[in-house]
CSV table of C-alpha atoms in Angstrom, one decimal:
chain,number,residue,atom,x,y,z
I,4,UNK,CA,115.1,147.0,149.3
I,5,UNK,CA,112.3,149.3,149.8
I,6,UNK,CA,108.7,147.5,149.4
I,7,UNK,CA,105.2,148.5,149.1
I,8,UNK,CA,102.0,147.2,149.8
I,9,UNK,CA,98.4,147.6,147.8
I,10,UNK,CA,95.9,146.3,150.4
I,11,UNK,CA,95.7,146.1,154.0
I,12,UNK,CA,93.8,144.1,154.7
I,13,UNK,CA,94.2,140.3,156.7
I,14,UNK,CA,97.0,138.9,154.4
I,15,UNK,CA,99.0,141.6,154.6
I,16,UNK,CA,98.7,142.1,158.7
I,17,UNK,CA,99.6,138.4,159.5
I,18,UNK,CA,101.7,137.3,156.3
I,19,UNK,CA,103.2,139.8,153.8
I,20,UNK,CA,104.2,142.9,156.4
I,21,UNK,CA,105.6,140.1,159.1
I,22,UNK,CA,107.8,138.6,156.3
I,23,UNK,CA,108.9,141.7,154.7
I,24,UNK,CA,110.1,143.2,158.3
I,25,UNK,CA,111.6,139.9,159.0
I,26,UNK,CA,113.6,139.3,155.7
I,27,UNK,CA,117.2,140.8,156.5
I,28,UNK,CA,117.5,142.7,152.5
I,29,UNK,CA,114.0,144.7,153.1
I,30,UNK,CA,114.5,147.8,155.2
I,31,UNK,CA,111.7,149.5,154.9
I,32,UNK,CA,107.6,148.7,154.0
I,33,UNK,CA,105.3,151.4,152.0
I,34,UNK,CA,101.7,150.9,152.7
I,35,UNK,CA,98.6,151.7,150.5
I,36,UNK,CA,94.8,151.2,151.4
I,37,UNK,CA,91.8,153.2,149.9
I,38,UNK,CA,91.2,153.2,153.5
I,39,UNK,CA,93.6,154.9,154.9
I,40,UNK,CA,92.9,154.4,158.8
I,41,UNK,CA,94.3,150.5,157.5
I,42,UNK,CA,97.1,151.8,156.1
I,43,UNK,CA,98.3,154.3,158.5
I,44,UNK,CA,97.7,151.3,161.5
I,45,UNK,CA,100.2,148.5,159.7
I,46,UNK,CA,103.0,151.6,159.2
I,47,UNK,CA,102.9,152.1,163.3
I,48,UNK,CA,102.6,148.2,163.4
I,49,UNK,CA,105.6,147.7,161.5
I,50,UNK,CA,107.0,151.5,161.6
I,51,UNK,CA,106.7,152.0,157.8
I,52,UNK,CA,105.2,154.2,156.7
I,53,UNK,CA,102.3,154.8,154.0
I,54,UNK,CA,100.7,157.1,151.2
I,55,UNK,CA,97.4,158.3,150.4
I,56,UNK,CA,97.0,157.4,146.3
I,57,UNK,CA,98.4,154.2,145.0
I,58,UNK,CA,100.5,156.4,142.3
I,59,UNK,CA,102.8,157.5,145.1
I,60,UNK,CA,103.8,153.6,145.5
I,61,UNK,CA,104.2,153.4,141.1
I,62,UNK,CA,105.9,156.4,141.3
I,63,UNK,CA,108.2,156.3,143.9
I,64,UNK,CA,111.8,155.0,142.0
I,65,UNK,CA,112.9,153.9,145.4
I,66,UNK,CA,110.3,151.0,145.7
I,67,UNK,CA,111.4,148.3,144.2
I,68,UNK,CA,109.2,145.2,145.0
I,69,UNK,CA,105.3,145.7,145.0
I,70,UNK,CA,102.6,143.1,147.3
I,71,UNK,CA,99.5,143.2,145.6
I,72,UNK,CA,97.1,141.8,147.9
I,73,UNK,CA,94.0,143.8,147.2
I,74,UNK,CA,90.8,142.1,146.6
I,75,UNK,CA,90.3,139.3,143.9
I,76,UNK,CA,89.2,142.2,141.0
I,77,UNK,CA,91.6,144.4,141.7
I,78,UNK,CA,94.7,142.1,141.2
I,79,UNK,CA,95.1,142.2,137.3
I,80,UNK,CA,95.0,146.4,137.3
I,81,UNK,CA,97.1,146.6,139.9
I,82,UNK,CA,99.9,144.0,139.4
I,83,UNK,CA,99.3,144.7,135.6
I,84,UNK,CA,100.5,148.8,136.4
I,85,UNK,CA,103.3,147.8,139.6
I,86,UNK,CA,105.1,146.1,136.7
I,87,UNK,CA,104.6,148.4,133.8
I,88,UNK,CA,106.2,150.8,136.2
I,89,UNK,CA,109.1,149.0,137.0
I,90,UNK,CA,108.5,147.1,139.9
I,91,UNK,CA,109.2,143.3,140.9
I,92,UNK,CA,105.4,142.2,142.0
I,93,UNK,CA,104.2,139.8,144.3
I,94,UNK,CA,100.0,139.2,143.6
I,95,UNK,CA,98.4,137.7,146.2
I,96,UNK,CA,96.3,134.2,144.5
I,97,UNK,CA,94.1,134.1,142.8
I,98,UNK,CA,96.0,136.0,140.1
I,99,UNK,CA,92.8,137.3,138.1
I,100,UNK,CA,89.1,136.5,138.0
I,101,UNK,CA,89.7,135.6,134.2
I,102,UNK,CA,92.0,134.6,132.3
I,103,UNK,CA,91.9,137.1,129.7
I,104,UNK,CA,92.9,139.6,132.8
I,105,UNK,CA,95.6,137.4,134.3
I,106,UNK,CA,97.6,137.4,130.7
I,107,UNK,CA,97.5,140.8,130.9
I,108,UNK,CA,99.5,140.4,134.0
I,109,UNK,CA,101.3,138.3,132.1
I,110,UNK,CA,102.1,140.5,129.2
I,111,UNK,CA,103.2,143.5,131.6
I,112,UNK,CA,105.3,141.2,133.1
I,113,UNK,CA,107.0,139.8,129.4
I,114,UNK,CA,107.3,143.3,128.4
I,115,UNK,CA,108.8,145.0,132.0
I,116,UNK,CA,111.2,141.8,132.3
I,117,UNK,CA,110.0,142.5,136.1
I,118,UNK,CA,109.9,139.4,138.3
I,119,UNK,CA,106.0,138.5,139.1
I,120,UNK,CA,105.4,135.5,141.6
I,121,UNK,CA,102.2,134.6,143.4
I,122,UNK,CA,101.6,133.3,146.9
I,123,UNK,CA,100.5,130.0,146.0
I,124,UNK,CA,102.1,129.3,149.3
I,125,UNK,CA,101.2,126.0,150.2
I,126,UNK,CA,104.2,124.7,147.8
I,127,UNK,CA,106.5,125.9,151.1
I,128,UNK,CA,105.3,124.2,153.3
I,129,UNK,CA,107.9,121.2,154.4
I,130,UNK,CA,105.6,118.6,154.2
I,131,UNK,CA,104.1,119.1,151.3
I,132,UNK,CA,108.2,119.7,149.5
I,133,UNK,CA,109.0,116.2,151.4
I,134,UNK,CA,105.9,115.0,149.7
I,135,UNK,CA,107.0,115.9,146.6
I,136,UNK,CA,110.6,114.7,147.0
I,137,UNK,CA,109.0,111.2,148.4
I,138,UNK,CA,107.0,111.1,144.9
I,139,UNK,CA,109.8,111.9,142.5
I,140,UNK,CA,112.1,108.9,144.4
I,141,UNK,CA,109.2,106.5,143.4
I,142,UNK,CA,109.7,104.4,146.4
I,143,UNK,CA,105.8,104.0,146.4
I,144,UNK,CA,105.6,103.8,143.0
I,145,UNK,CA,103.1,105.3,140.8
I,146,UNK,CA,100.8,107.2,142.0
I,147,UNK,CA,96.7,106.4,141.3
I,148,UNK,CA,93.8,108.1,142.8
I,149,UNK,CA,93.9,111.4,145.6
I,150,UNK,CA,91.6,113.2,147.8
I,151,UNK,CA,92.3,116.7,148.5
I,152,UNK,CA,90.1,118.7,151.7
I,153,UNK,CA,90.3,122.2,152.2
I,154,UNK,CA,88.1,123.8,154.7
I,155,UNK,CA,87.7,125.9,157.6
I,156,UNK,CA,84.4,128.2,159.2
I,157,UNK,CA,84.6,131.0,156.6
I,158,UNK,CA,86.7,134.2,155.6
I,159,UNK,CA,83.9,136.3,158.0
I,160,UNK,CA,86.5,134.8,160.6
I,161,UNK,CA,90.0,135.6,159.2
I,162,UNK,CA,89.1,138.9,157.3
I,163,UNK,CA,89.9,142.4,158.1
I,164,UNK,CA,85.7,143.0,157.8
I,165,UNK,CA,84.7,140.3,160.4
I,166,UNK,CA,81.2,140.6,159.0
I,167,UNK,CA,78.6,139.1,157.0
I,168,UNK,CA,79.1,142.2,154.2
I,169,UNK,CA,82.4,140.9,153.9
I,170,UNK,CA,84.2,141.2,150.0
I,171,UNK,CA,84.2,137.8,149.7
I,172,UNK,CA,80.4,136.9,149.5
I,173,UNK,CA,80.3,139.4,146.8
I,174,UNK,CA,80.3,137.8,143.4
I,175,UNK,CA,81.4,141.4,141.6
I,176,UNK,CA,85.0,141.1,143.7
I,177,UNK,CA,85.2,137.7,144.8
I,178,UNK,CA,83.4,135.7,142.4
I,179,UNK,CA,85.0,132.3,142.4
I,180,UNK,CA,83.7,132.1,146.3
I,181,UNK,CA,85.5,129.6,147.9
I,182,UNK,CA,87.0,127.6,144.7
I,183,UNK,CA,89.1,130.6,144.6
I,184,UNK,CA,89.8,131.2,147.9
I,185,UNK,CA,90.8,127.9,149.4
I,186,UNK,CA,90.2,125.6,146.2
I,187,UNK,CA,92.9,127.0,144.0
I,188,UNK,CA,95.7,126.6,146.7
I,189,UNK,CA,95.2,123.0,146.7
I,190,UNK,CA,94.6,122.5,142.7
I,191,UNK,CA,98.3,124.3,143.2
I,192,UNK,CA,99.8,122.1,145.1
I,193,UNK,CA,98.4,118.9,143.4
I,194,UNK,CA,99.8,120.0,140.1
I,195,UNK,CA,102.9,120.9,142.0
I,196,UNK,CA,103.6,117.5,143.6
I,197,UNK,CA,102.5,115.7,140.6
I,198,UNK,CA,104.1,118.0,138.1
I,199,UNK,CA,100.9,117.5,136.0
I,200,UNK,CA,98.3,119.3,134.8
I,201,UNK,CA,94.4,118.4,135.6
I,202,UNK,CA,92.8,117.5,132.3
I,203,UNK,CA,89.1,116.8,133.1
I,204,UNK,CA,86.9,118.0,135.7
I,205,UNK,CA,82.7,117.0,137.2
I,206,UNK,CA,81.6,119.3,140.1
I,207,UNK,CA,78.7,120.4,142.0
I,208,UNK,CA,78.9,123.7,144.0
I,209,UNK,CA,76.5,125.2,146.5
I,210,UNK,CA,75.4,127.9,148.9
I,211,UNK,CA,74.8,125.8,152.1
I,212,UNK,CA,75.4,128.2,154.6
I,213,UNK,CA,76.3,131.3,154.5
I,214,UNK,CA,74.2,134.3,154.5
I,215,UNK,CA,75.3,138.4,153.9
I,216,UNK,CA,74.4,141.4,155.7
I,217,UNK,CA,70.7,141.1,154.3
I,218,UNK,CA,70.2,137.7,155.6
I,219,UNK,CA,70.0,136.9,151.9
I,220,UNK,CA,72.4,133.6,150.5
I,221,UNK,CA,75.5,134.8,149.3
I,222,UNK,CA,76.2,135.4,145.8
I,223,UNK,CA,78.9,132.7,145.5
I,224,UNK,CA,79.8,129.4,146.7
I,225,UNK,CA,80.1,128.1,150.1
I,226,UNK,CA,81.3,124.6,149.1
I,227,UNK,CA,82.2,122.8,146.3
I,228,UNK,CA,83.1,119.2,145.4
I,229,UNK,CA,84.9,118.0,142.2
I,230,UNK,CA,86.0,114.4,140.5
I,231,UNK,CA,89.5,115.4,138.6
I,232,UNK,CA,91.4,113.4,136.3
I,233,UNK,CA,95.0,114.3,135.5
I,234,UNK,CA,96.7,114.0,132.4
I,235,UNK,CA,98.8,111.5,133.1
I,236,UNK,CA,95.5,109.6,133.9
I,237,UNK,CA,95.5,109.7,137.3
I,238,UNK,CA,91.7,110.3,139.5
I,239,UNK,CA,91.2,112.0,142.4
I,240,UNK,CA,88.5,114.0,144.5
I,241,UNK,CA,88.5,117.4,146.1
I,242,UNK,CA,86.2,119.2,148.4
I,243,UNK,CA,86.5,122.9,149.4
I,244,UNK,CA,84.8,124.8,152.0
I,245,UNK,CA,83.9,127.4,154.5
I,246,UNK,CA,81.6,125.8,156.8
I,247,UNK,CA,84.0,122.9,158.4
I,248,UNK,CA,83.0,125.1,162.0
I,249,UNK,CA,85.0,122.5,163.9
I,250,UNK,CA,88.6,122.4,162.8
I,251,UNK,CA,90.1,123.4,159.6
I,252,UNK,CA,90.7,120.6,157.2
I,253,UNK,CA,94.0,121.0,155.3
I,254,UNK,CA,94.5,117.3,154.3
I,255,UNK,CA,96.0,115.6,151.0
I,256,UNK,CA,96.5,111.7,151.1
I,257,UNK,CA,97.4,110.1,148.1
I,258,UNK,CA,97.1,106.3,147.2
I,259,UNK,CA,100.2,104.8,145.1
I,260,UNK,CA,101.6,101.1,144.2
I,261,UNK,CA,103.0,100.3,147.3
I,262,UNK,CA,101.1,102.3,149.7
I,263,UNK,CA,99.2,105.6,151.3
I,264,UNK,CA,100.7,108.8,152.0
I,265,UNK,CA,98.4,111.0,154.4
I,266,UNK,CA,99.5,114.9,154.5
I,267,UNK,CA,99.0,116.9,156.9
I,268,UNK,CA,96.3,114.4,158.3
I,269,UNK,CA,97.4,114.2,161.7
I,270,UNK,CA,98.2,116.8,164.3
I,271,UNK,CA,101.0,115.2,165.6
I,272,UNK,CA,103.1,113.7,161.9
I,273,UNK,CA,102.8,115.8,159.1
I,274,UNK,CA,103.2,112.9,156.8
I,275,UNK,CA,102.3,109.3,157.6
I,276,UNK,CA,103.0,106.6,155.3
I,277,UNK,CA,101.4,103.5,155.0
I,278,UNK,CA,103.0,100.7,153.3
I,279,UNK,CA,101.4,97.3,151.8
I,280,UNK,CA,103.3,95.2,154.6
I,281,UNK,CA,102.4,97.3,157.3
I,282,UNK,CA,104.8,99.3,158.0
I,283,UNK,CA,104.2,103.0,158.8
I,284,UNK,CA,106.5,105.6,158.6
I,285,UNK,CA,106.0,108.9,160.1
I,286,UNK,CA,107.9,112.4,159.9
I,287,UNK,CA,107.4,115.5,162.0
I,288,UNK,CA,107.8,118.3,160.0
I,289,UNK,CA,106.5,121.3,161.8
I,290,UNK,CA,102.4,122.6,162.0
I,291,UNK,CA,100.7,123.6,159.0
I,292,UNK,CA,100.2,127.0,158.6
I,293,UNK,CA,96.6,128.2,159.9
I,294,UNK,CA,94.8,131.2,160.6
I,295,UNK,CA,94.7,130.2,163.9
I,296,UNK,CA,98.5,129.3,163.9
I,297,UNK,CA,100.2,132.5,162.0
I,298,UNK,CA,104.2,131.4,161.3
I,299,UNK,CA,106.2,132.5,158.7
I,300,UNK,CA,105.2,130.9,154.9
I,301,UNK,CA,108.7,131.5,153.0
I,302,UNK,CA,106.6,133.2,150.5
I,303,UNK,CA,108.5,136.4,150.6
I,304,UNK,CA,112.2,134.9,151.7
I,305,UNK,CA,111.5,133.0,148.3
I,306,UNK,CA,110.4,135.9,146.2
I,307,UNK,CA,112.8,138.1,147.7
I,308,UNK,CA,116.0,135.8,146.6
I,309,UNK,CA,114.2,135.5,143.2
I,310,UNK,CA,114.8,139.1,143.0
I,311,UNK,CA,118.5,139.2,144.4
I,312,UNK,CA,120.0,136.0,142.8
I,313,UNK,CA,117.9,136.6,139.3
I,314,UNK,CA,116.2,133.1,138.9
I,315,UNK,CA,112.6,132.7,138.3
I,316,UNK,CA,110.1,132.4,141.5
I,317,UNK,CA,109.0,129.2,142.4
I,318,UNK,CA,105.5,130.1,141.8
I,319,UNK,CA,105.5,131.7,138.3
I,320,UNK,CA,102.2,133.9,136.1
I,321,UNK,CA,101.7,130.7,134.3
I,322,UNK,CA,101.7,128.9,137.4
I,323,UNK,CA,98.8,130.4,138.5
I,324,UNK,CA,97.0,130.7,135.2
I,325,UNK,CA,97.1,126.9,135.2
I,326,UNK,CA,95.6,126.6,138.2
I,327,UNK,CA,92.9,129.2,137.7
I,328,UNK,CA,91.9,127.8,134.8
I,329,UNK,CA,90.7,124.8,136.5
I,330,UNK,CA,89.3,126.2,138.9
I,331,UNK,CA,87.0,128.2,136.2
I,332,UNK,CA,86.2,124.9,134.8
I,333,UNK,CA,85.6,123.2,137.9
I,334,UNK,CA,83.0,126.3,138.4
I,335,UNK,CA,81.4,125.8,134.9
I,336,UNK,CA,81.2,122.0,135.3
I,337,UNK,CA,78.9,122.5,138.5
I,338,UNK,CA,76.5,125.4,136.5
I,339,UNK,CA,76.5,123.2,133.4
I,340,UNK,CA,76.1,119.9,134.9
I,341,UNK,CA,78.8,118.4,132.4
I,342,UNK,CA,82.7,117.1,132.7
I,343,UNK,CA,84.5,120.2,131.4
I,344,UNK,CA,88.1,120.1,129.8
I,345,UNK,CA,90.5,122.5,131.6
């Protein structure tokens, strides 16, 4: 297969170009930035090559599978006309600002019978699908309150602009600030592990930290905590940030019947489990993922073989609608000051 990539930016230099030279059925990587001088760097990175108007990529009959990983406002025109143009996409998360633009996505993804996945990636990571096996066996029986952490020093560090004008202070491209960057990966994987949907949710956001290019607060938020009560009844707390300036926090522990099951919580056992008689069990399962710790994801194995085998990706458009959609209410909980219903 012959892909292309919208964006160069960060996520496709350390995870979509990597996986797509790496994945034995991709031979060959178009790239596509309004800035070109990105572009034409990742084609001699990865010896691609690249075109000058994002039509060329639409166009071109020989592309069959399109990353979108432009910025956040971008995601729901471009997916929206890789797939009305006959192209398998990949959209980089979050998969709209709104959700009247992600069902557009979703439409032009009914109506092209095109597969459309988004990197919600964290669902690949072993520990988190060993979690998930460890829940569904029920060996620690139900499952009643959570605490998920995300966090690290701020996307100034990991983006291609390493600067305080970057896009995602700017509440025009990025507006969900960092409930959208970081927050919606772990309201992914919670609905993932539980197979349930969050039902309620009571937040308060800020801008603790961060400043732009003016020295002025950023337009979004910095941090934001949430109470969240699942369907199934279950309660749970999460806190998202980008001003943990030690190390990143990546952490999910969950509290059942018969004990506590801390993810990604140490750097030595991916999983610890704590049982009501004491007993602790532990599991190495490989590092998490970081931006300081760049390995492979499975995103684009996974959407590749989606592709070749004709089953539906793991992560799915209505996936990521359901998760954006609590992240929008998790964002109009804190400027309201009430418990929203997702």
């Amino acid at each position: 297969m012959k892909a292309g990539i919208i964006g160069c930016g960060s996520i496709a230099k350390f995870r979509h170009a990597p996986e797509y030279s790496e994945n034995p059925y991709v031979d060959e990587i178009v790239f596509y930035d309004r800035n070109m001088e990105r572009s034409r760097g990742l084609a001699e990175l990865f010896g691609g090559s690249m075109v000058e108007n994002v039509e060329e990529l639409f166009e071109n009959p020989g592309i069959e599978v399109i990353s979108d990983c432009s910025s956040n406002e971008n995601h729901h025109v471009f997916s929206t006309r890789a797939l009305l143009s006959g192209k398998h996409v990949l959209c980089e998360k979050p998969i709209s600002l709104t959700v009247t633009d992600a069902e557009k996505i979703l439409d032009a993804q009914k109506k092209s019978g095109k597969k459309l996945m988004v990197g919600h990636n964290q669902r690949f990571n072993r520990a988190h699908q060993k979690a998930r096996e460890i829940i569904v066996s029920g060996e620690l029986g139900r499952l009643l309150t959570f605490k998920l952490s995300f966090g690290h020093k701020g996307p100034e560090h990991w983006g291609v602009n390493k600067t305080k004008s970057t896009w995602f202070f700017k509440k025009d491209r990025s507006n969900l600030g960092v409930a959208g960057d970081l927050g919606i990966h772990k309201i992914d994987l919670l609905q993932y592990l539980l197979d349930d949907q969050v039902a309620l949710v009571s937040s308060f956001q800020g801008t603790l930290d961060k400043v732009d290019e003016l020295g002025k607060p950023i337009e979004v938020c910095d941090n934001i905590v949430s109470n969240l009560k699942m369907s199934n009844g279950q309660l749970g707390t999460a806190s998202f940030s980008w001003t943990y300036y030690g190390e990143e926090d990546n952490s999910t522990i969950l509290y059942f019947e018969k004990g506590i099951m801390k993810v990604y919580d140490d750097p030595d056992y991916q999983i610890k489990i704590n049982n009501h008689g004491g007993e602790q069990v532990k599991y190495e399962l490989g590092a998490m993922q970081t931006n300081d710790n760049q390995t492979s994801t499975g995103v684009i194995d996974s959407f590749i073989e989606s592709i070749r085998l004709d089953k539906d990706p793991v992560v799915t458009g209505e996936d990521a609608v359901a998760s954006l959609k609590v992240v929008l209410a998790m964002l109009k909980s804190a400027e309201n000051g009430a418990v929203v219903e997702v």
